[in-house]
mmCIF file of C-alpha atoms in Angstrom:
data_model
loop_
_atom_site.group_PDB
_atom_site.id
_atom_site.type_symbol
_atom_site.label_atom_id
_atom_site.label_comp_id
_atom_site.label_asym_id
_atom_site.label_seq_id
_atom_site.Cartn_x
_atom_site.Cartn_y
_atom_site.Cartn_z
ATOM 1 C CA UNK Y 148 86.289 139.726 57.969
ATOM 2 C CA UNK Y 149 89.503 140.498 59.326
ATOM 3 C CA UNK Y 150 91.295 138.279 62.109
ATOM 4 C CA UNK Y 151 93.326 139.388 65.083
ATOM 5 C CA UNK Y 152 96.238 137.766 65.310
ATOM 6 C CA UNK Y 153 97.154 136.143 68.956
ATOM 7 C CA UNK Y 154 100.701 135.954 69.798
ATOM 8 C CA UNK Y 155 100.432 133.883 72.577
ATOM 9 C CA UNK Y 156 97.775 131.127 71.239
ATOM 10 C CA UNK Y 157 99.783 130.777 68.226
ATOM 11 C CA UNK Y 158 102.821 129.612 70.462
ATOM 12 C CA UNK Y 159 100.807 127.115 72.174
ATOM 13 C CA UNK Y 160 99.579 125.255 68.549
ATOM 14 C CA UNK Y 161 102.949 125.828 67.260
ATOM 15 C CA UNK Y 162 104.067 123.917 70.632
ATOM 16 C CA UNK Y 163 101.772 120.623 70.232
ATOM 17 C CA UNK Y 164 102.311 120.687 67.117
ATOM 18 C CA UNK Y 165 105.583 120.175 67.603
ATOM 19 C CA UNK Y 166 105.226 117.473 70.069
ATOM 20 C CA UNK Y 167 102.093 115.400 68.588
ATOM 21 C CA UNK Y 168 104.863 112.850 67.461
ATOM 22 C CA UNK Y 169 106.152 112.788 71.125
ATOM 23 C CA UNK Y 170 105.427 109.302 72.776
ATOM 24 C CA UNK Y 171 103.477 109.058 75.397
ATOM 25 C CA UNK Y 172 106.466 107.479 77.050
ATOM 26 C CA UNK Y 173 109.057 109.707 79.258
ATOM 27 C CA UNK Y 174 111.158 106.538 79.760
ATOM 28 C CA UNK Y 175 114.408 108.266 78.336
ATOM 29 C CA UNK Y 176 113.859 111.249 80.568
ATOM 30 C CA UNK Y 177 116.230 112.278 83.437
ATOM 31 C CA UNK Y 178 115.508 114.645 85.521
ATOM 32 C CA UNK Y 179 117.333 114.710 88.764
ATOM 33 C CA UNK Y 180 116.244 115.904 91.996
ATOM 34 C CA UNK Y 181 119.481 117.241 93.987
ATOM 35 C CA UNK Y 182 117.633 118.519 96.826
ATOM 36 C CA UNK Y 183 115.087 116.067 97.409
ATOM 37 C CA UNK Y 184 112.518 119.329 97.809
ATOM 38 C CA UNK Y 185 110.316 117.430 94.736
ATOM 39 C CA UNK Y 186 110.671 119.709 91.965
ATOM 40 C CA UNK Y 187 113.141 118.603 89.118
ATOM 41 C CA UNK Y 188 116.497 120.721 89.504
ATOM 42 C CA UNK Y 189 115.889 121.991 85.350
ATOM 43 C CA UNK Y 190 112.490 123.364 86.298
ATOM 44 C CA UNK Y 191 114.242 124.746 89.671
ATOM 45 C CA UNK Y 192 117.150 126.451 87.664
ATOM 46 C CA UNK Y 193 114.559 127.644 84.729
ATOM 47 C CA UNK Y 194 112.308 129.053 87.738
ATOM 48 C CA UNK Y 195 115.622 131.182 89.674
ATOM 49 C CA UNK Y 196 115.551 128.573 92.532
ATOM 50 C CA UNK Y 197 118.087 126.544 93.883
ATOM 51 C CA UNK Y 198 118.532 123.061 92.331
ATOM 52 C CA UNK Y 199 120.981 122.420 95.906
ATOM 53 C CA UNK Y 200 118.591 123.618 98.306
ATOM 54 C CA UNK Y 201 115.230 123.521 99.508
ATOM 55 C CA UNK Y 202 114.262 126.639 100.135
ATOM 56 C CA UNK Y 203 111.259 125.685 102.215
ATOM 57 C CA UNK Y 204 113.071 123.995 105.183
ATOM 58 C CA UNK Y 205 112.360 125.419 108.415
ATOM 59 C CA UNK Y 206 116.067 127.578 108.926
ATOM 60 C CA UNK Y 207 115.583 127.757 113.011
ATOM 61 C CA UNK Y 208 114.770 123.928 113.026
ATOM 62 C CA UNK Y 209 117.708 122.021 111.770
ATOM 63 C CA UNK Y 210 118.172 119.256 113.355
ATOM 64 C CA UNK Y 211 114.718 118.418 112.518
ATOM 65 C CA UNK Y 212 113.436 116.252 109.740
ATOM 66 C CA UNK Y 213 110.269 117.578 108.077
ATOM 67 C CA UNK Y 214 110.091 113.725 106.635
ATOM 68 C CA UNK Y 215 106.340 112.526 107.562
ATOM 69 C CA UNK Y 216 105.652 115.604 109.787
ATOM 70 C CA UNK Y 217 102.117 115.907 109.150
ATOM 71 C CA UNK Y 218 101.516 112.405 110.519
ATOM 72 C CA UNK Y 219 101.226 110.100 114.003
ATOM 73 C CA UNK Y 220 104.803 108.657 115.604
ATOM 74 C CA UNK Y 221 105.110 104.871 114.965
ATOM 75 C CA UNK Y 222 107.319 102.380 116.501
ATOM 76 C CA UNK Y 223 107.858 99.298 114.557
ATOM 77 C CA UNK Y 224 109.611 96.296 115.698
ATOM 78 C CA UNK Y 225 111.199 93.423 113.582
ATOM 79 C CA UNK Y 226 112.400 90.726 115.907
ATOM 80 C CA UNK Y 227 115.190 87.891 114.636
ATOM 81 C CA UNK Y 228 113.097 84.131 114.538
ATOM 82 C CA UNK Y 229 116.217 83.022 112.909
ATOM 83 C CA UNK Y 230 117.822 79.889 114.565
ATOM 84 C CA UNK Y 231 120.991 81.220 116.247
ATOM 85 C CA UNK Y 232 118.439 83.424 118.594
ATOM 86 C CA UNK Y 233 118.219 79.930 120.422
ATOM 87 C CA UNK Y 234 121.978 81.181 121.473
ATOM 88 C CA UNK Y 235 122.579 82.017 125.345
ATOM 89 C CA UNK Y 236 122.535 86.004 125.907
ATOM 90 C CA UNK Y 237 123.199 85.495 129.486
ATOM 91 C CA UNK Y 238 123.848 82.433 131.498
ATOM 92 C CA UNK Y 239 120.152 82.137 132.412
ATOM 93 C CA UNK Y 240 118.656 83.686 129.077
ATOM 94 C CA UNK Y 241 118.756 83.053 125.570
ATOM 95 C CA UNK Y 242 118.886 85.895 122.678
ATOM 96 C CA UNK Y 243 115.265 84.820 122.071
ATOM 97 C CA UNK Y 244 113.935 84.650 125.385
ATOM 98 C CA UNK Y 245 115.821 88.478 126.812
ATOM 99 C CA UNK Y 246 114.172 89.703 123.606
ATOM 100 C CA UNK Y 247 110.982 88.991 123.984
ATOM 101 C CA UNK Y 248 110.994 90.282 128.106
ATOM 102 C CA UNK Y 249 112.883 93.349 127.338
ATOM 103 C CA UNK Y 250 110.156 93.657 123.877
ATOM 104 C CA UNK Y 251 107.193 92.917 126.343
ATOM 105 C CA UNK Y 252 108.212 95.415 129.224
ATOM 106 C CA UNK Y 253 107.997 98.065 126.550
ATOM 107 C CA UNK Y 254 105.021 97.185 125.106
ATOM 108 C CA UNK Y 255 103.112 96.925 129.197
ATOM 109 C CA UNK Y 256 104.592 100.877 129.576
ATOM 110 C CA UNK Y 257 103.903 102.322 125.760
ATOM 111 C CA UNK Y 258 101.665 105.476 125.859
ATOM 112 C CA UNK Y 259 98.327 105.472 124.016
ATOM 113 C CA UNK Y 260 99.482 107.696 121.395
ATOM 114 C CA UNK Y 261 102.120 105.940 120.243
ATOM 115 C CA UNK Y 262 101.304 103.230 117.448
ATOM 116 C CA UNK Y 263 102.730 100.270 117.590
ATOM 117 C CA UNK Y 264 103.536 97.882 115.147
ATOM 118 C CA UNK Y 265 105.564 94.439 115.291
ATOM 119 C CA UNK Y 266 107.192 91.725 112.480
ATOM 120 C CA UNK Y 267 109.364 89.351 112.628
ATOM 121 C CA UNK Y 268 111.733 87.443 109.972
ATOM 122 C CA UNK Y 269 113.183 83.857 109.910
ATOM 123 C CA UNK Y 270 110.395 81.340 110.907
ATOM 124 C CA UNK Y 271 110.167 81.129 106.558
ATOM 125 C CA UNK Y 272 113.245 81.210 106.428
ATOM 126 C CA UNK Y 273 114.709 83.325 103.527
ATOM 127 C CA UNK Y 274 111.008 84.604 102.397
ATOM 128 C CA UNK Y 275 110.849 87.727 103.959
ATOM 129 C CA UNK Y 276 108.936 89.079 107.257
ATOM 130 C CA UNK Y 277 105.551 87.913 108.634
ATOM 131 C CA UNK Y 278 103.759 90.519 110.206
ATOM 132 C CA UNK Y 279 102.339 89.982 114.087
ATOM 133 C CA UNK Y 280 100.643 93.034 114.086
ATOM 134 C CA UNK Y 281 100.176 95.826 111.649
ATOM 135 C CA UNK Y 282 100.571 99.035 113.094
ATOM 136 C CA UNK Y 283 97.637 100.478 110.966
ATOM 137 C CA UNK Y 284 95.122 98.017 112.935
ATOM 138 C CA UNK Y 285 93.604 98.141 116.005
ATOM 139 C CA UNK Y 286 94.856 96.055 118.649
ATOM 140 C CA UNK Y 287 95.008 95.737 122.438
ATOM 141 C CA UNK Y 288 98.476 95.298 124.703
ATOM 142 C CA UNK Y 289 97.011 91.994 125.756
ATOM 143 C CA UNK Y 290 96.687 90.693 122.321
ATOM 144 C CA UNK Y 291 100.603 92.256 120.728
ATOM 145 C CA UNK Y 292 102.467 90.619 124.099
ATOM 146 C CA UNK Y 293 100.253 87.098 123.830
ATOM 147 C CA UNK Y 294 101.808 87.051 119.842
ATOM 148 C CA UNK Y 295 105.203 87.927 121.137
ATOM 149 C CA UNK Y 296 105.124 84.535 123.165
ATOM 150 C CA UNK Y 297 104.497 82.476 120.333
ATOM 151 C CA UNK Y 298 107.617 83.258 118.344
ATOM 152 C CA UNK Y 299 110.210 80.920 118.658
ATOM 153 C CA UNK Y 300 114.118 80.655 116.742
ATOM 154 C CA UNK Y 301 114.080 78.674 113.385
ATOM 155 C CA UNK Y 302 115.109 80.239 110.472
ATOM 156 C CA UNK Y 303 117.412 82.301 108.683
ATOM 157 C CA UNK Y 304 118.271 86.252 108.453
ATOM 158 C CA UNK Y 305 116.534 87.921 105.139
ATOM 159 C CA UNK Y 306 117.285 91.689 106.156
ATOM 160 C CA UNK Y 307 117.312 92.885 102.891
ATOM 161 C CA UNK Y 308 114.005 91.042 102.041
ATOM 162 C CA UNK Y 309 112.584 92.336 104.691
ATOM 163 C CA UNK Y 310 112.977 95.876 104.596
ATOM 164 C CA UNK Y 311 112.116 95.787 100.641
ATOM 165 C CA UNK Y 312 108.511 94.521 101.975
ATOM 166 C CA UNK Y 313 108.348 96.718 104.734
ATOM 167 C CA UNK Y 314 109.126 99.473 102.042
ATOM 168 C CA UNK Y 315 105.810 98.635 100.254
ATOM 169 C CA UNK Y 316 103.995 98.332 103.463
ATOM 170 C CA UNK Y 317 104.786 101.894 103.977
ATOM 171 C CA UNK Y 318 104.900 103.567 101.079
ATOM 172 C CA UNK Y 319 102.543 105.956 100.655
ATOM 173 C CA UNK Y 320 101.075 105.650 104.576
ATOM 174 C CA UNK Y 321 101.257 108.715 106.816
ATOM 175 C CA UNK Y 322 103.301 109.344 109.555
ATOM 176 C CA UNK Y 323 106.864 108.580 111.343
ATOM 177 C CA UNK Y 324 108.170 105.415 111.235
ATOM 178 C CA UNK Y 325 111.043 104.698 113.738
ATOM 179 C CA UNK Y 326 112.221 100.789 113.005
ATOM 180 C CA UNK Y 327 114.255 99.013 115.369
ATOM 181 C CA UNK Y 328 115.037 95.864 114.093
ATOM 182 C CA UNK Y 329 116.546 93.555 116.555
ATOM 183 C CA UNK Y 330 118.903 90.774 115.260
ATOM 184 C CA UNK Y 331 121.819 88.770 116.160
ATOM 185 C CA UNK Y 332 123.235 88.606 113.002
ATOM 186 C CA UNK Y 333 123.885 89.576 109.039
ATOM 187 C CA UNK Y 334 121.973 88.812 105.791
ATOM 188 C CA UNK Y 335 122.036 85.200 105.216
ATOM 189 C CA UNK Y 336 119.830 84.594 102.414
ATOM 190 C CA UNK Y 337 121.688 86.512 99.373
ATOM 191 C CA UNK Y 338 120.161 89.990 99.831
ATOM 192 C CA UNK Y 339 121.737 93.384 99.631
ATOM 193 C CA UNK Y 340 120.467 95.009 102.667
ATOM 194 C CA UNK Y 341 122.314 98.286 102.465
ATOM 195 C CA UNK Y 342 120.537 98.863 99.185
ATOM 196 C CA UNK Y 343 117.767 97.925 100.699
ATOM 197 C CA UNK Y 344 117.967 100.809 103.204
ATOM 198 C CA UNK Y 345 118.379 103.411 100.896
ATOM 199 C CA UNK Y 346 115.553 101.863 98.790
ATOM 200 C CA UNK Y 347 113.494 102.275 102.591
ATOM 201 C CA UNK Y 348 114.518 105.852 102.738
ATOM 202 C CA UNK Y 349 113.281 106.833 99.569
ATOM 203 C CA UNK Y 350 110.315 106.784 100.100
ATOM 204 C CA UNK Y 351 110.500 109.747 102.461
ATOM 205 C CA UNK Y 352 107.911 112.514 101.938
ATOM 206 C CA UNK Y 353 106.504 115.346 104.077
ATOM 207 C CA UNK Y 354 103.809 112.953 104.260
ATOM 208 C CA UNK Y 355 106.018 109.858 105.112
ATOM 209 C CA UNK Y 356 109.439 109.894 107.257
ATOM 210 C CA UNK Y 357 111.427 106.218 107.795
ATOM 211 C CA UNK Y 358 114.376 105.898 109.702
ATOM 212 C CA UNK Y 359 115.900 102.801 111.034
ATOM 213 C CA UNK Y 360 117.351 101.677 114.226
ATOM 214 C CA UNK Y 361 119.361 98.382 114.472
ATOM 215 C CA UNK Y 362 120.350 96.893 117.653
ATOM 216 C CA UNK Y 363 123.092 94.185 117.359
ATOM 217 C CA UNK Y 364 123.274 90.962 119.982
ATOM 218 C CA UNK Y 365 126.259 89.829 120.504
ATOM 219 C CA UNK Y 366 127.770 90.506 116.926
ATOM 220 C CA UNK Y 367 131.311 89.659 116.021
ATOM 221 C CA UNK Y 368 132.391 93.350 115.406
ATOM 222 C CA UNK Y 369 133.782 92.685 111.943
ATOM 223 C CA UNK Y 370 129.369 91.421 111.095
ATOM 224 C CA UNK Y 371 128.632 94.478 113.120
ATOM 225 C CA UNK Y 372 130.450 97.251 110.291
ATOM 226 C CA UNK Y 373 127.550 95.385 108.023
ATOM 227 C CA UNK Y 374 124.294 96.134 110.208
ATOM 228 C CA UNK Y 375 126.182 99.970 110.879
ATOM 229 C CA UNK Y 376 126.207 100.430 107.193
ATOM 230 C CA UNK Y 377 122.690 99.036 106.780
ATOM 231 C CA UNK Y 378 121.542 101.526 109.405
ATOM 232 C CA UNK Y 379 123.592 104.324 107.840
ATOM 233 C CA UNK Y 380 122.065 103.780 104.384
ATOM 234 C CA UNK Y 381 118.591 104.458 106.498
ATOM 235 C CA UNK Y 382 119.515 107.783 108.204
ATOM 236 C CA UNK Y 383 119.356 105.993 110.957
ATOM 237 C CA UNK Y 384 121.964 104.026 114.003
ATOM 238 C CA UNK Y 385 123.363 100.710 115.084
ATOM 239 C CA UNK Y 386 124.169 99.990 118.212
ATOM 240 C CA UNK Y 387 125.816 96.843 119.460
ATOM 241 C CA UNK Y 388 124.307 94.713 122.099
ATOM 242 C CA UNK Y 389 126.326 92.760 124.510
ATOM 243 C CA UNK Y 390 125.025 92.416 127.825
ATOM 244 C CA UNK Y 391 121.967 92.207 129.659
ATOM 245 C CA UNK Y 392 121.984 95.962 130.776
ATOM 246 C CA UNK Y 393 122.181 97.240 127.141
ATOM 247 C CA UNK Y 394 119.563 94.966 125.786
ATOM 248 C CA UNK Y 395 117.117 97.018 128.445
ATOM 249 C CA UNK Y 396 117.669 100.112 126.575
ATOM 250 C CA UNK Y 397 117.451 99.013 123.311
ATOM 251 C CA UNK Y 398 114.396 101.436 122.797
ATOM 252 C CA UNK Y 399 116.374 104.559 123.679
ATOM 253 C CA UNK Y 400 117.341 105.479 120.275
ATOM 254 C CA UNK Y 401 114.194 105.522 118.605
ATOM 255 C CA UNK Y 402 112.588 106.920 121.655
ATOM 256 C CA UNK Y 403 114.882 110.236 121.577
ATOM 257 C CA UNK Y 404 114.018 110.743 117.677
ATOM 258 C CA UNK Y 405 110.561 110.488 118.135
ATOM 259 C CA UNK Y 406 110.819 113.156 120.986
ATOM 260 C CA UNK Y 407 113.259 114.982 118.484
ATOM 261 C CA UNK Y 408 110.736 115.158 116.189
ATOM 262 C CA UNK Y 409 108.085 115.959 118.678
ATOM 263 C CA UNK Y 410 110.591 119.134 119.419
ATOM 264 C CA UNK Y 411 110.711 120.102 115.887
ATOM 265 C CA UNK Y 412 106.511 120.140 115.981
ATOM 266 C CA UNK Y 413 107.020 123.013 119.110
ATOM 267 C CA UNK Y 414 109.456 124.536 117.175
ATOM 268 C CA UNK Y 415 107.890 125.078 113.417
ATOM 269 C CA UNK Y 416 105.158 126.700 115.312
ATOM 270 C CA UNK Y 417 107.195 129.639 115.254
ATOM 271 C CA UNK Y 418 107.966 129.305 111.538
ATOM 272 C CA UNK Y 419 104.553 128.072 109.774
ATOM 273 C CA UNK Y 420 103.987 131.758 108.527
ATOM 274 C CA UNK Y 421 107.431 131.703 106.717
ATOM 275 C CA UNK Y 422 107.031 128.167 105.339
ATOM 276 C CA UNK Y 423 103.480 128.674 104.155
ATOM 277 C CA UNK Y 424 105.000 132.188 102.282
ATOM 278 C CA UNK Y 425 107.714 130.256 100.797
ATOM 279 C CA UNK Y 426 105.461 127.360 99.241
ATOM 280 C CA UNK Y 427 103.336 129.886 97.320
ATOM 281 C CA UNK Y 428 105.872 131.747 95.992
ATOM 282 C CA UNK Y 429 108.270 128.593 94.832
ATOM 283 C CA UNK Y 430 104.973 127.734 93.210
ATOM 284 C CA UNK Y 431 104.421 131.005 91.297
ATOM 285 C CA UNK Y 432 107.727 130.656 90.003
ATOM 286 C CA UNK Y 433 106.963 127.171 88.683
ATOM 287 C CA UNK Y 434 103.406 128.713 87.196
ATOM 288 C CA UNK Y 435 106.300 130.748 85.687
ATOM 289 C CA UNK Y 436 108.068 128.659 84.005
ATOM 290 C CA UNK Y 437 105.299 126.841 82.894
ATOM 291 C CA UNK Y 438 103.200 129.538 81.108
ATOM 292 C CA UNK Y 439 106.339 131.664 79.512
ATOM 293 C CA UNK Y 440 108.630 128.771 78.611
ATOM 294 C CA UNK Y 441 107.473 125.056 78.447
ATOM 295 C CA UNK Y 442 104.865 126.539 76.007
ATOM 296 C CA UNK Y 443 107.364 128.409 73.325
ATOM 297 C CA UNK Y 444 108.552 126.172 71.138
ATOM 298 C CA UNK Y 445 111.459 128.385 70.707
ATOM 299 C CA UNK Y 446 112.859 127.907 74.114
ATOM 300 C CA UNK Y 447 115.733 125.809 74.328
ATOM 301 C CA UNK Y 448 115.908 125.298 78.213
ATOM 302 C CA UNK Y 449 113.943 122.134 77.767
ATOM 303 C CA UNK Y 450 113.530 119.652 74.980
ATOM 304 C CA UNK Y 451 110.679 118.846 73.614
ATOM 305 C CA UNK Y 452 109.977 115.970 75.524
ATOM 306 C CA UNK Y 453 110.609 117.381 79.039
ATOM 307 C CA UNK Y 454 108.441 120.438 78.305
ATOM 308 C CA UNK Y 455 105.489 117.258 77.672
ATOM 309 C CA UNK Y 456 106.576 115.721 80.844
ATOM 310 C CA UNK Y 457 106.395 118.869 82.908
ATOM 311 C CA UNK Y 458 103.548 120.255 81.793
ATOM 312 C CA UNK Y 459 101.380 116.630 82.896
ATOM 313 C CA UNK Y 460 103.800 117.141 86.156
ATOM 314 C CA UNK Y 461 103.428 120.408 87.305
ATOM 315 C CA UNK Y 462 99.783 120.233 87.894
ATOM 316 C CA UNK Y 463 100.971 117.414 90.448
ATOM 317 C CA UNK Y 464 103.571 119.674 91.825
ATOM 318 C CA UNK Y 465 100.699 121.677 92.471
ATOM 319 C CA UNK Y 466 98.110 119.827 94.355
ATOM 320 C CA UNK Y 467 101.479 118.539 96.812
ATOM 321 C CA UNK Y 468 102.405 122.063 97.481
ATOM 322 C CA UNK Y 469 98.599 123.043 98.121
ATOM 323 C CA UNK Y 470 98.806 119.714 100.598
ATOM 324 C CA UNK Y 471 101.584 120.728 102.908
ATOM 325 C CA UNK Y 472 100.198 124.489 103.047
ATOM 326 C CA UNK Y 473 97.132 122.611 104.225
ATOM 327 C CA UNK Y 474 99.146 120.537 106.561
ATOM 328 C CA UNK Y 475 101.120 123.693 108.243
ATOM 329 C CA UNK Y 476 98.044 125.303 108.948
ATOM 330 C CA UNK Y 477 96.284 122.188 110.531
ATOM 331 C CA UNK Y 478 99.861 122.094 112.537
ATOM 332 C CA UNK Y 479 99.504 125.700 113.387
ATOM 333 C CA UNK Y 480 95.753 124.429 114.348
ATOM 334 C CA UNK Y 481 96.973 122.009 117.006
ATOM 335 C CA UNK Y 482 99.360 124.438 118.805
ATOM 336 C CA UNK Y 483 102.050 122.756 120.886
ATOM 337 C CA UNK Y 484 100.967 121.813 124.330
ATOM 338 C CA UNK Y 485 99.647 118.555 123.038
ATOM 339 C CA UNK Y 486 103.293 117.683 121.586
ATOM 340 C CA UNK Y 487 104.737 119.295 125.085
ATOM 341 C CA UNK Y 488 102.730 116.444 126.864
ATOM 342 C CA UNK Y 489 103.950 113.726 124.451
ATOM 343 C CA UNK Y 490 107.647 114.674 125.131
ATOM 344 C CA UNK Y 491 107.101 114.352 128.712
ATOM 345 C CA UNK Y 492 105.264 110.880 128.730
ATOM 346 C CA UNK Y 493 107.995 109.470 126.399
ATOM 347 C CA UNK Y 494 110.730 110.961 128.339
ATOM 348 C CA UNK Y 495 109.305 108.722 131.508
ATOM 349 C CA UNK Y 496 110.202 106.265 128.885
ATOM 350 C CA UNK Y 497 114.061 106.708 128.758
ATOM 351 C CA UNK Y 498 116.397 104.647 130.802
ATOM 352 C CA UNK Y 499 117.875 107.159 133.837
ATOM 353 C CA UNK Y 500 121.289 108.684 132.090
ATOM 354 C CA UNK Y 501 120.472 107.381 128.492
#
């Protein structure tokens, strides 16, 4: 009995032979991701991609982030409890008590569609945020601006705490999350809250998109290059605070990206064909790669222990890709008039002039 030889099975025992002493452990692996598009900049370069670009970005939507597209717009509000809030904002006010009417006023006025969601820092002092309502529950307007009444100054400022657990409250949640954290002054309790920021951000997805908004009261303007940096590390803005008029449009900012991003929904409409064509043929490319090289033993693009790693990781490269051509087509599903409405209720929203 004779036996055909098979060229290509023979690679693929030569290859695990090769790599049954490989640990199970990838520890020692670095694979950077330039682009932040989710494939590893090797495998892009081995595949004829670019490691600097995403290809699949939406070219006639720019301004737009694609970060959490595919979910609902959120609105999250951390409010300072920490002591100095008991400090006068206006001769009749406090910080405490202008926050809390201008917080309220928005709250009375927010459209249905919009999900709201509220913590505050301080009353523990340095241990992080307490949340007053999560904005993946169900709650009425009645029951968020009876909560807001009860919070009162006594604490101290853990910003970088704080956005390290609000990290971990989002991560892996759908949707847009605009933050406006509202405080009247800098970390206090030892953190690094511009590392913290950054640490927020990356956790952006197409399934999950942060970006944070810091309004400053009353901030002596060398403390207020701190919060801009903090905000900066987020993608996001700081604006200082010092009268009575700017604290009522302290929800401007996150207002206009959340219509910006409402804009960018109207707009892919017009690309979802393109994007849809580019995902399955960056994915062919990676099916590529995988089936000529990461199984030849001979190839020297990838060591050993990366083509192990990729070949467990492409699967999962995969299944996300599948997920977003899923997504575009639910978004081509929708059409745009819904979004069109949601601009126009939010824009009601906007101080005149803002």
């Amino acid at each position: 009995m004779s036996l055909k030889f098979n060229g290509k099975l023979f690679l693929i025992l030569l290859g695990l032979v090769i790599s049954f002493g490989i640990a199970n452990s990838w520890d020692d692996i670095n694979l950077p991701d330039k682009d932040g598009d989710g494939i590893y900049d090797k495998l892009e370069i081995a595949a004829g991609l670019n490691p600097d670009l995403d290809e699949c970005q939406p070219s006639n939507c720019k301004d737009v982030s694609i970060y959490g597209i595919t979910g609902d717009e959120y609105l999250i509000i951390i409010l300072d409890q920490s002591l100095s809030m008991n400090d006068a904002m206006t001769e009749s006010s406090t910080k405490m008590q202008s926050a809390k009417s201008v917080v309220k006023s928005f709250i009375q006025r927010n459209p249905p569609f919009l999900k709201l969601g509220m913590y505050a820092y301080g009353q523990n002092d340095c241990s992080a945020l307490d949340e007053v309502r999560s904005p993946f529950t169900n709650f009425s307007k009645e029951e968020l601006l009876k909560d807001v009444d009860t919070l009162e100054p006594r604490g101290s400022t853990p910003i970088a705490a704080t956005l390290e657990k609000l990290r971990e409250e989002l991560r892996g949640k759908k949707g847009k999350f605009n933050i406006l954290l509202v405080t009247d002054g800098v970390e206090s309790c030892d953190g690094d809250p511009v590392a913290a920021a950054k640490s927020l951000t990356s956790i952006n997805t197409l399934d999950t998109g942060v970006k944070l908004f810091i309004a400053g009261l009353k901030i002596p303007p060398g403390q207020g290059k701190q919060l801009e940096q903090v905000a900066i590390a987020s993608q996001g803005k700081y604006y200082p605070i010092d009268s009575e008029a700017e604290f009522k449009n302290i929800f401007d900012p996150p207002l206009k990206e959340i219509i910006k991003n409402l804009e960018g929904l109207v707009c892919l409409q017009i690309e979802l064909d393109k994007l849809i064509k580019c995902e399955k043929d960056r994915m062919n490319k990676i099916r590529l790669v995988s089936n000529k090289k990461l199984i030849n033993p001979f190839n020297k693009d990838f060591t050993p222990e990366e083509k192990e790693f990729l070949r467990i990781e492409i699967p999962k490269l995969e299944t996300k890709a599948k997920g977003r051509i899923d997504d575009y087509n639910r978004i081509r599903h929708e059409g745009s008039n819904k979004h069109k409405k949601k601009i126009v209720d939010l824009s009601k929203l906007l101080k005149p002039g803002s």
